[in-house]
């Protein structure tokens, strides 16, 4: 374990995950019905048919998850101090105070509504001129069952992570691309949630393309595509949050399957390790997998550690 919490805490949370999974198994029929009801609600309101539905869901999810972690940073830093990868880093102060930290407008260096506006408006115009969503085969597929949904999301997260790995690696290995495309995303070594959207236009576009290719390649139904966008934005935000919680999925799964925030913060700190967004298998193969160890008794960065081979 990485030193911020005990094996007991992790196994306690694994137990809760198991309870939830068993509850889903027992109540799967009811949950499947509610999935159908919710999807029909979106259809009846005309929301699911919007060509810009998926970009809207992804953008709203990003701002929801970023906002959630910002509230944690503002109100619960002391309570969660032992889970912070850099305990002495205060992102509220680093961003210039509470007002700037929560400013929806943003600035040249801090993304805000203006960046969201610049991203969505061209998509809205294109979608208005080229309507296509309701004619796509995936749109007419029935919503999945809960276990089909879990399988779909697990596969889509895995494929997205694979597709973005090598473009990400190339941006680091090529000096020109790093300087002109990717360096903005690495402008901060100590992370907080907003760093997930602090990137250049080309950098962000590459991630969007990887996401779209993933969903089309797998042929997921429209409901699964919606949930994928909610889940992938959460995972991306969490890896940039600066927190290593014992209930995070990378700690619930067997150690080393996913890198989580400790691996991604090591990537931002050193720049030549942990290129995965979520998983670790390619990094392990090439010897790039590092993560930042920590201790509840320490207020500073500890050593970078590699998993035992």
Short mmCIF file of C-alpha atoms in Angstrom, two decimals:
data_model
loop_
_atom_site.label_atom_id
_atom_site.label_comp_id
_atom_site.label_asym_id
_atom_site.label_seq_id
_atom_site.Cartn_x
_atom_site.Cartn_y
_atom_site.Cartn_z
CA UNK A 1 0.00 0.00 0.00
CA UNK A 2 1.14 3.54 -0.71
CA UNK A 3 1.38 4.72 2.89
CA UNK A 4 -1.60 7.11 3.09
CA UNK A 5 -3.91 4.50 4.58
CA UNK A 6 -3.90 0.93 5.77
CA UNK A 7 -4.83 -2.31 4.07
CA UNK A 8 -7.70 -2.49 6.55
CA UNK A 9 -9.22 0.71 5.18
CA UNK A 10 -8.91 -0.51 1.60
CA UNK A 11 -10.44 -3.89 2.40
CA UNK A 12 -13.26 -2.16 4.27
CA UNK A 13 -14.08 -0.17 1.15
CA UNK A 14 -13.74 -3.26 -1.01
CA UNK A 15 -16.33 -4.82 1.26
CA UNK A 16 -18.70 -1.93 0.65
CA UNK A 17 -18.19 -2.24 -3.09
CA UNK A 18 -19.05 -5.93 -2.79
CA UNK A 19 -22.21 -5.09 -0.85
CA UNK A 20 -23.25 -2.65 -3.58
CA UNK A 21 -22.49 -5.20 -6.30
CA UNK A 22 -24.54 -7.88 -4.52
CA UNK A 23 -27.37 -5.38 -4.03
CA UNK A 24 -27.31 -4.63 -7.75
CA UNK A 25 -27.43 -8.36 -8.46
CA UNK A 26 -30.45 -8.83 -6.22
CA UNK A 27 -32.29 -5.75 -7.52
CA UNK A 28 -31.15 -6.00 -11.14
CA UNK A 29 -34.69 -6.31 -12.53
CA UNK A 30 -35.81 -3.13 -10.81
CA UNK A 31 -32.65 -1.30 -11.88
CA UNK A 32 -33.10 -2.45 -15.48
CA UNK A 33 -36.64 -1.07 -15.42
CA UNK A 34 -35.42 2.26 -14.09
CA UNK A 35 -32.79 2.46 -16.83
CA UNK A 36 -35.54 2.06 -19.42
CA UNK A 37 -37.76 4.61 -17.65
CA UNK A 38 -34.95 7.18 -17.45
CA UNK A 39 -33.99 6.72 -21.12
CA UNK A 40 -37.62 7.06 -22.17
CA UNK A 41 -37.81 10.26 -20.12
CA UNK A 42 -34.86 11.71 -22.05
CA UNK A 43 -36.47 10.69 -25.32
CA UNK A 44 -39.86 12.16 -24.39
CA UNK A 45 -38.24 15.48 -23.50
CA UNK A 46 -36.35 15.55 -26.78
CA UNK A 47 -32.98 15.69 -25.03
CA UNK A 48 -31.50 12.37 -26.14
CA UNK A 49 -32.19 13.20 -29.79
CA UNK A 50 -30.03 16.33 -29.75
CA UNK A 51 -26.96 15.95 -31.94
CA UNK A 52 -25.00 17.87 -29.31
CA UNK A 53 -26.29 15.70 -26.46
CA UNK A 54 -23.00 13.89 -25.86
CA UNK A 55 -20.77 17.02 -25.84
CA UNK A 56 -23.24 18.67 -23.47
CA UNK A 57 -23.20 15.65 -21.13
CA UNK A 58 -19.39 15.47 -21.19
CA UNK A 59 -18.96 19.21 -20.58
CA UNK A 60 -21.56 19.32 -17.80
CA UNK A 61 -19.96 16.28 -16.19
CA UNK A 62 -16.50 17.87 -16.26
CA UNK A 63 -17.77 20.97 -14.52
CA UNK A 64 -19.75 18.93 -12.00
CA UNK A 65 -16.74 16.76 -11.04
CA UNK A 66 -14.32 19.71 -11.02
CA UNK A 67 -16.74 21.63 -8.83
CA UNK A 68 -17.09 18.69 -6.46
CA UNK A 69 -13.34 18.43 -5.92
CA UNK A 70 -13.09 22.21 -5.58
CA UNK A 71 -15.59 22.07 -2.72
CA UNK A 72 -13.41 19.38 -1.13
CA UNK A 73 -10.35 21.60 -1.56
CA UNK A 74 -12.13 24.58 -0.02
CA UNK A 75 -14.00 22.95 2.87
CA UNK A 76 -12.41 19.60 3.68
CA UNK A 77 -8.67 19.91 3.08
CA UNK A 78 -7.81 19.40 6.73
CA UNK A 79 -10.14 16.42 7.14
CA UNK A 80 -8.70 14.77 4.03
CA UNK A 81 -5.13 15.94 4.50
CA UNK A 82 -3.73 12.44 4.92
CA UNK A 83 -5.21 11.47 1.54
CA UNK A 84 -3.54 14.36 -0.29
CA UNK A 85 -0.63 13.40 -2.47
CA UNK A 86 1.03 16.71 -1.60
CA UNK A 87 -0.35 17.57 1.85
CA UNK A 88 1.25 21.03 2.00
CA UNK A 89 -0.22 22.13 -1.35
CA UNK A 90 -3.25 24.40 -1.02
CA UNK A 91 -4.85 24.76 -4.48
CA UNK A 92 -7.16 27.55 -3.32
CA UNK A 93 -4.16 29.74 -2.41
CA UNK A 94 -2.25 28.58 -5.49
CA UNK A 95 -5.07 29.82 -7.73
CA UNK A 96 -5.15 33.24 -6.06
CA UNK A 97 -7.88 32.88 -3.44
CA UNK A 98 -11.47 31.69 -3.18
CA UNK A 99 -12.89 34.07 -5.80
CA UNK A 100 -10.38 33.16 -8.47
CA UNK A 101 -10.57 29.47 -7.51
CA UNK A 102 -14.33 29.39 -8.09
CA UNK A 103 -14.51 31.98 -10.86
CA UNK A 104 -16.69 30.59 -13.67
CA UNK A 105 -15.21 33.02 -16.18
CA UNK A 106 -11.69 31.66 -16.15
CA UNK A 107 -8.62 33.43 -17.48
CA UNK A 108 -5.83 32.95 -19.97
CA UNK A 109 -4.35 30.19 -17.83
CA UNK A 110 -7.46 28.92 -16.02
CA UNK A 111 -10.26 27.36 -18.10
CA UNK A 112 -13.77 28.63 -17.48
CA UNK A 113 -17.07 29.23 -19.23
CA UNK A 114 -15.34 31.07 -22.05
CA UNK A 115 -13.36 27.95 -22.92
CA UNK A 116 -16.54 25.90 -22.68
CA UNK A 117 -18.31 28.40 -24.93
CA UNK A 118 -15.50 28.22 -27.50
CA UNK A 119 -15.70 24.41 -27.46
CA UNK A 120 -19.47 23.98 -27.66
CA UNK A 121 -20.59 26.73 -30.05
CA UNK A 122 -18.81 25.34 -33.15
CA UNK A 123 -20.25 21.91 -32.31
CA UNK A 124 -23.74 23.37 -31.95
CA UNK A 125 -23.45 25.04 -35.34
CA UNK A 126 -22.16 21.88 -37.01
CA UNK A 127 -24.84 19.73 -35.40
CA UNK A 128 -27.52 22.17 -36.48
CA UNK A 129 -26.31 22.10 -40.07
CA UNK A 130 -25.66 18.35 -40.21
CA UNK A 131 -28.28 16.51 -38.14
CA UNK A 132 -27.40 12.81 -37.93
CA UNK A 133 -27.77 11.37 -34.43
CA UNK A 134 -31.24 9.83 -34.76
CA UNK A 135 -30.27 8.10 -38.00
CA UNK A 136 -27.25 6.37 -36.44
CA UNK A 137 -27.66 2.67 -35.72
CA UNK A 138 -26.52 3.02 -32.11
CA UNK A 139 -29.36 5.45 -31.35
CA UNK A 140 -32.02 2.84 -32.12
CA UNK A 141 -30.46 0.18 -29.92
CA UNK A 142 -32.39 -0.56 -26.70
CA UNK A 143 -30.85 0.63 -23.43
CA UNK A 144 -28.63 -1.98 -21.78
CA UNK A 145 -29.25 -3.97 -18.64
CA UNK A 146 -27.23 -2.89 -15.62
CA UNK A 147 -24.63 -5.64 -16.08
CA UNK A 148 -24.40 -4.98 -19.82
CA UNK A 149 -23.86 -1.34 -18.93
CA UNK A 150 -21.08 -2.19 -16.48
CA UNK A 151 -19.39 -4.34 -19.13
CA UNK A 152 -19.79 -1.65 -21.78
CA UNK A 153 -18.28 1.06 -19.58
CA UNK A 154 -15.39 -1.14 -18.46
CA UNK A 155 -14.52 -1.89 -22.08
CA UNK A 156 -14.93 1.71 -23.27
CA UNK A 157 -12.67 3.05 -20.50
CA UNK A 158 -10.06 0.43 -21.37
CA UNK A 159 -10.17 1.20 -25.12
CA UNK A 160 -10.10 4.97 -24.60
CA UNK A 161 -7.08 4.64 -22.35
CA UNK A 162 -5.31 2.49 -24.98
CA UNK A 163 -6.13 4.80 -27.90
CA UNK A 164 -4.83 7.90 -26.15
CA UNK A 165 -1.68 6.27 -24.76
CA UNK A 166 0.56 6.51 -27.82
CA UNK A 167 -0.47 10.02 -28.94
CA UNK A 168 0.23 11.08 -25.37
CA UNK A 169 3.60 9.34 -25.39
CA UNK A 170 4.53 10.94 -28.73
CA UNK A 171 3.65 14.40 -27.42
CA UNK A 172 6.16 13.84 -24.64
CA UNK A 173 8.89 12.37 -26.80
CA UNK A 174 8.72 15.01 -29.52
CA UNK A 175 10.06 18.34 -28.21
CA UNK A 176 8.16 20.44 -30.73
CA UNK A 177 4.84 18.76 -29.96
CA UNK A 178 5.41 18.97 -26.24
CA UNK A 179 6.27 22.67 -26.36
CA UNK A 180 3.49 23.74 -28.71
CA UNK A 181 0.74 21.20 -27.93
CA UNK A 182 1.12 19.54 -24.54
CA UNK A 183 3.19 21.82 -22.29
CA UNK A 184 0.20 23.88 -21.14
CA UNK A 185 -1.23 20.78 -19.51
CA UNK A 186 2.04 20.37 -17.61
CA UNK A 187 2.26 23.96 -16.40
CA UNK A 188 1.49 22.83 -12.82
CA UNK A 189 3.30 20.03 -10.97
CA UNK A 190 0.99 20.03 -7.95
CA UNK A 191 -2.42 19.14 -9.23
CA UNK A 192 -6.00 20.05 -8.45
CA UNK A 193 -9.15 19.17 -10.35
CA UNK A 194 -9.12 22.10 -12.79
CA UNK A 195 -5.86 20.84 -14.30
CA UNK A 196 -7.85 18.23 -16.18
CA UNK A 197 -9.10 20.91 -18.59
CA UNK A 198 -5.98 23.08 -18.60
CA UNK A 199 -4.71 22.11 -22.05
CA UNK A 200 -4.26 23.45 -25.56
CA UNK A 201 -6.96 23.23 -28.20
CA UNK A 202 -5.10 20.50 -30.11
CA UNK A 203 -4.40 18.54 -26.95
CA UNK A 204 -8.07 18.61 -25.98
CA UNK A 205 -9.13 17.73 -29.52
CA UNK A 206 -6.95 14.61 -29.47
CA UNK A 207 -8.70 13.45 -26.31
CA UNK A 208 -12.12 14.13 -27.81
CA UNK A 209 -11.18 12.22 -30.97
CA UNK A 210 -9.96 9.25 -28.91
CA UNK A 211 -13.25 9.29 -27.04
CA UNK A 212 -15.38 9.42 -30.20
CA UNK A 213 -13.36 6.67 -31.92
CA UNK A 214 -13.75 4.50 -28.81
CA UNK A 215 -17.53 4.83 -28.73
CA UNK A 216 -17.91 4.25 -32.48
CA UNK A 217 -15.44 1.38 -32.54
CA UNK A 218 -17.32 -0.48 -29.82
CA UNK A 219 -20.73 0.33 -31.31
CA UNK A 220 -22.20 1.18 -27.92
CA UNK A 221 -25.86 2.08 -27.57
CA UNK A 222 -26.80 5.69 -26.89
CA UNK A 223 -27.43 5.13 -23.18
CA UNK A 224 -24.02 3.52 -22.67
CA UNK A 225 -22.39 6.36 -24.59
CA UNK A 226 -24.00 8.85 -22.22
CA UNK A 227 -22.85 6.97 -19.10
CA UNK A 228 -19.36 6.54 -20.56
CA UNK A 229 -18.99 10.31 -20.85
CA UNK A 230 -20.06 10.75 -17.23
CA UNK A 231 -17.66 8.06 -15.98
CA UNK A 232 -14.64 8.96 -18.11
CA UNK A 233 -14.85 12.63 -17.12
CA UNK A 234 -14.96 11.61 -13.45
CA UNK A 235 -11.92 9.35 -13.77
CA UNK A 236 -9.97 12.02 -15.64
CA UNK A 237 -10.86 14.63 -13.01
CA UNK A 238 -10.01 12.30 -10.16
CA UNK A 239 -6.56 11.51 -11.55
CA UNK A 240 -5.86 15.25 -11.54
CA UNK A 241 -7.50 15.94 -8.16
CA UNK A 242 -4.40 15.54 -5.97
CA UNK A 243 -6.19 13.04 -3.71
CA UNK A 244 -5.52 9.34 -3.22
CA UNK A 245 -8.66 8.10 -1.49
CA UNK A 246 -8.88 4.49 -0.24
CA UNK A 247 -12.29 4.17 -1.94
CA UNK A 248 -10.94 5.24 -5.36
CA UNK A 249 -11.28 2.54 -7.99
CA UNK A 250 -7.50 2.17 -8.45
CA UNK A 251 -7.30 1.13 -4.79
CA UNK A 252 -10.36 -1.13 -4.94
CA UNK A 253 -8.97 -3.13 -7.86
CA UNK A 254 -5.87 -5.30 -7.28
CA UNK A 255 -2.83 -3.10 -6.77
CA UNK A 256 -1.16 -2.07 -10.01
CA UNK A 257 -4.14 -2.57 -12.36
CA UNK A 258 -4.89 1.17 -12.41
CA UNK A 259 -2.49 3.94 -11.48
CA UNK A 260 -4.95 6.56 -10.30
CA UNK A 261 -3.99 9.98 -9.00
CA UNK A 262 -0.62 8.90 -7.49
CA UNK A 263 0.62 7.70 -10.88
CA UNK A 264 -0.73 10.66 -12.81
CA UNK A 265 0.71 13.19 -10.40
CA UNK A 266 4.06 11.45 -10.78
CA UNK A 267 3.61 11.92 -14.52
CA UNK A 268 3.03 15.66 -14.08
CA UNK A 269 5.91 16.01 -11.65
CA UNK A 270 8.54 14.16 -13.68
CA UNK A 271 7.12 14.10 -17.21
CA UNK A 272 8.78 10.85 -18.28
CA UNK A 273 6.77 8.26 -16.35
CA UNK A 274 3.18 6.94 -16.11
CA UNK A 275 1.81 7.88 -19.54
CA UNK A 276 -1.45 5.99 -19.09
CA UNK A 277 -4.57 7.94 -18.22
CA UNK A 278 -5.95 5.12 -16.08
CA UNK A 279 -4.34 1.71 -16.45
CA UNK A 280 -0.71 0.61 -16.13
CA UNK A 281 -0.07 -2.38 -18.41
CA UNK A 282 1.77 -0.55 -21.24
CA UNK A 283 3.76 1.49 -18.73
CA UNK A 284 4.66 -1.73 -16.94
CA UNK A 285 5.77 -3.33 -20.20
CA UNK A 286 8.08 -0.42 -21.09
CA UNK A 287 9.13 0.24 -17.50
CA UNK A 288 7.40 3.62 -17.25
CA UNK A 289 5.04 2.89 -14.36
CA UNK A 290 5.84 5.09 -11.35
CA UNK A 291 3.66 6.46 -8.61
CA UNK A 292 4.10 8.89 -5.76
CA UNK A 293 4.27 7.18 -2.41
CA UNK A 294 3.02 8.95 0.65
CA UNK A 295 2.57 8.81 4.38
CA UNK A 296 -0.08 10.17 6.68
CA UNK A 297 2.79 11.39 8.88
CA UNK A 298 4.48 13.39 6.12
CA UNK A 299 3.70 16.80 4.68
CA UNK A 300 6.03 16.59 1.73
CA UNK A 301 6.66 14.61 -1.41
CA UNK A 302 8.08 11.18 -0.77
CA UNK A 303 10.02 9.02 -3.15
CA UNK A 304 8.72 7.75 -6.44
CA UNK A 305 8.28 4.02 -6.18
CA UNK A 306 7.94 1.30 -8.77
CA UNK A 307 5.84 -1.81 -8.18
CA UNK A 308 7.62 -5.02 -7.38
CA UNK A 309 8.29 -7.22 -10.37
#
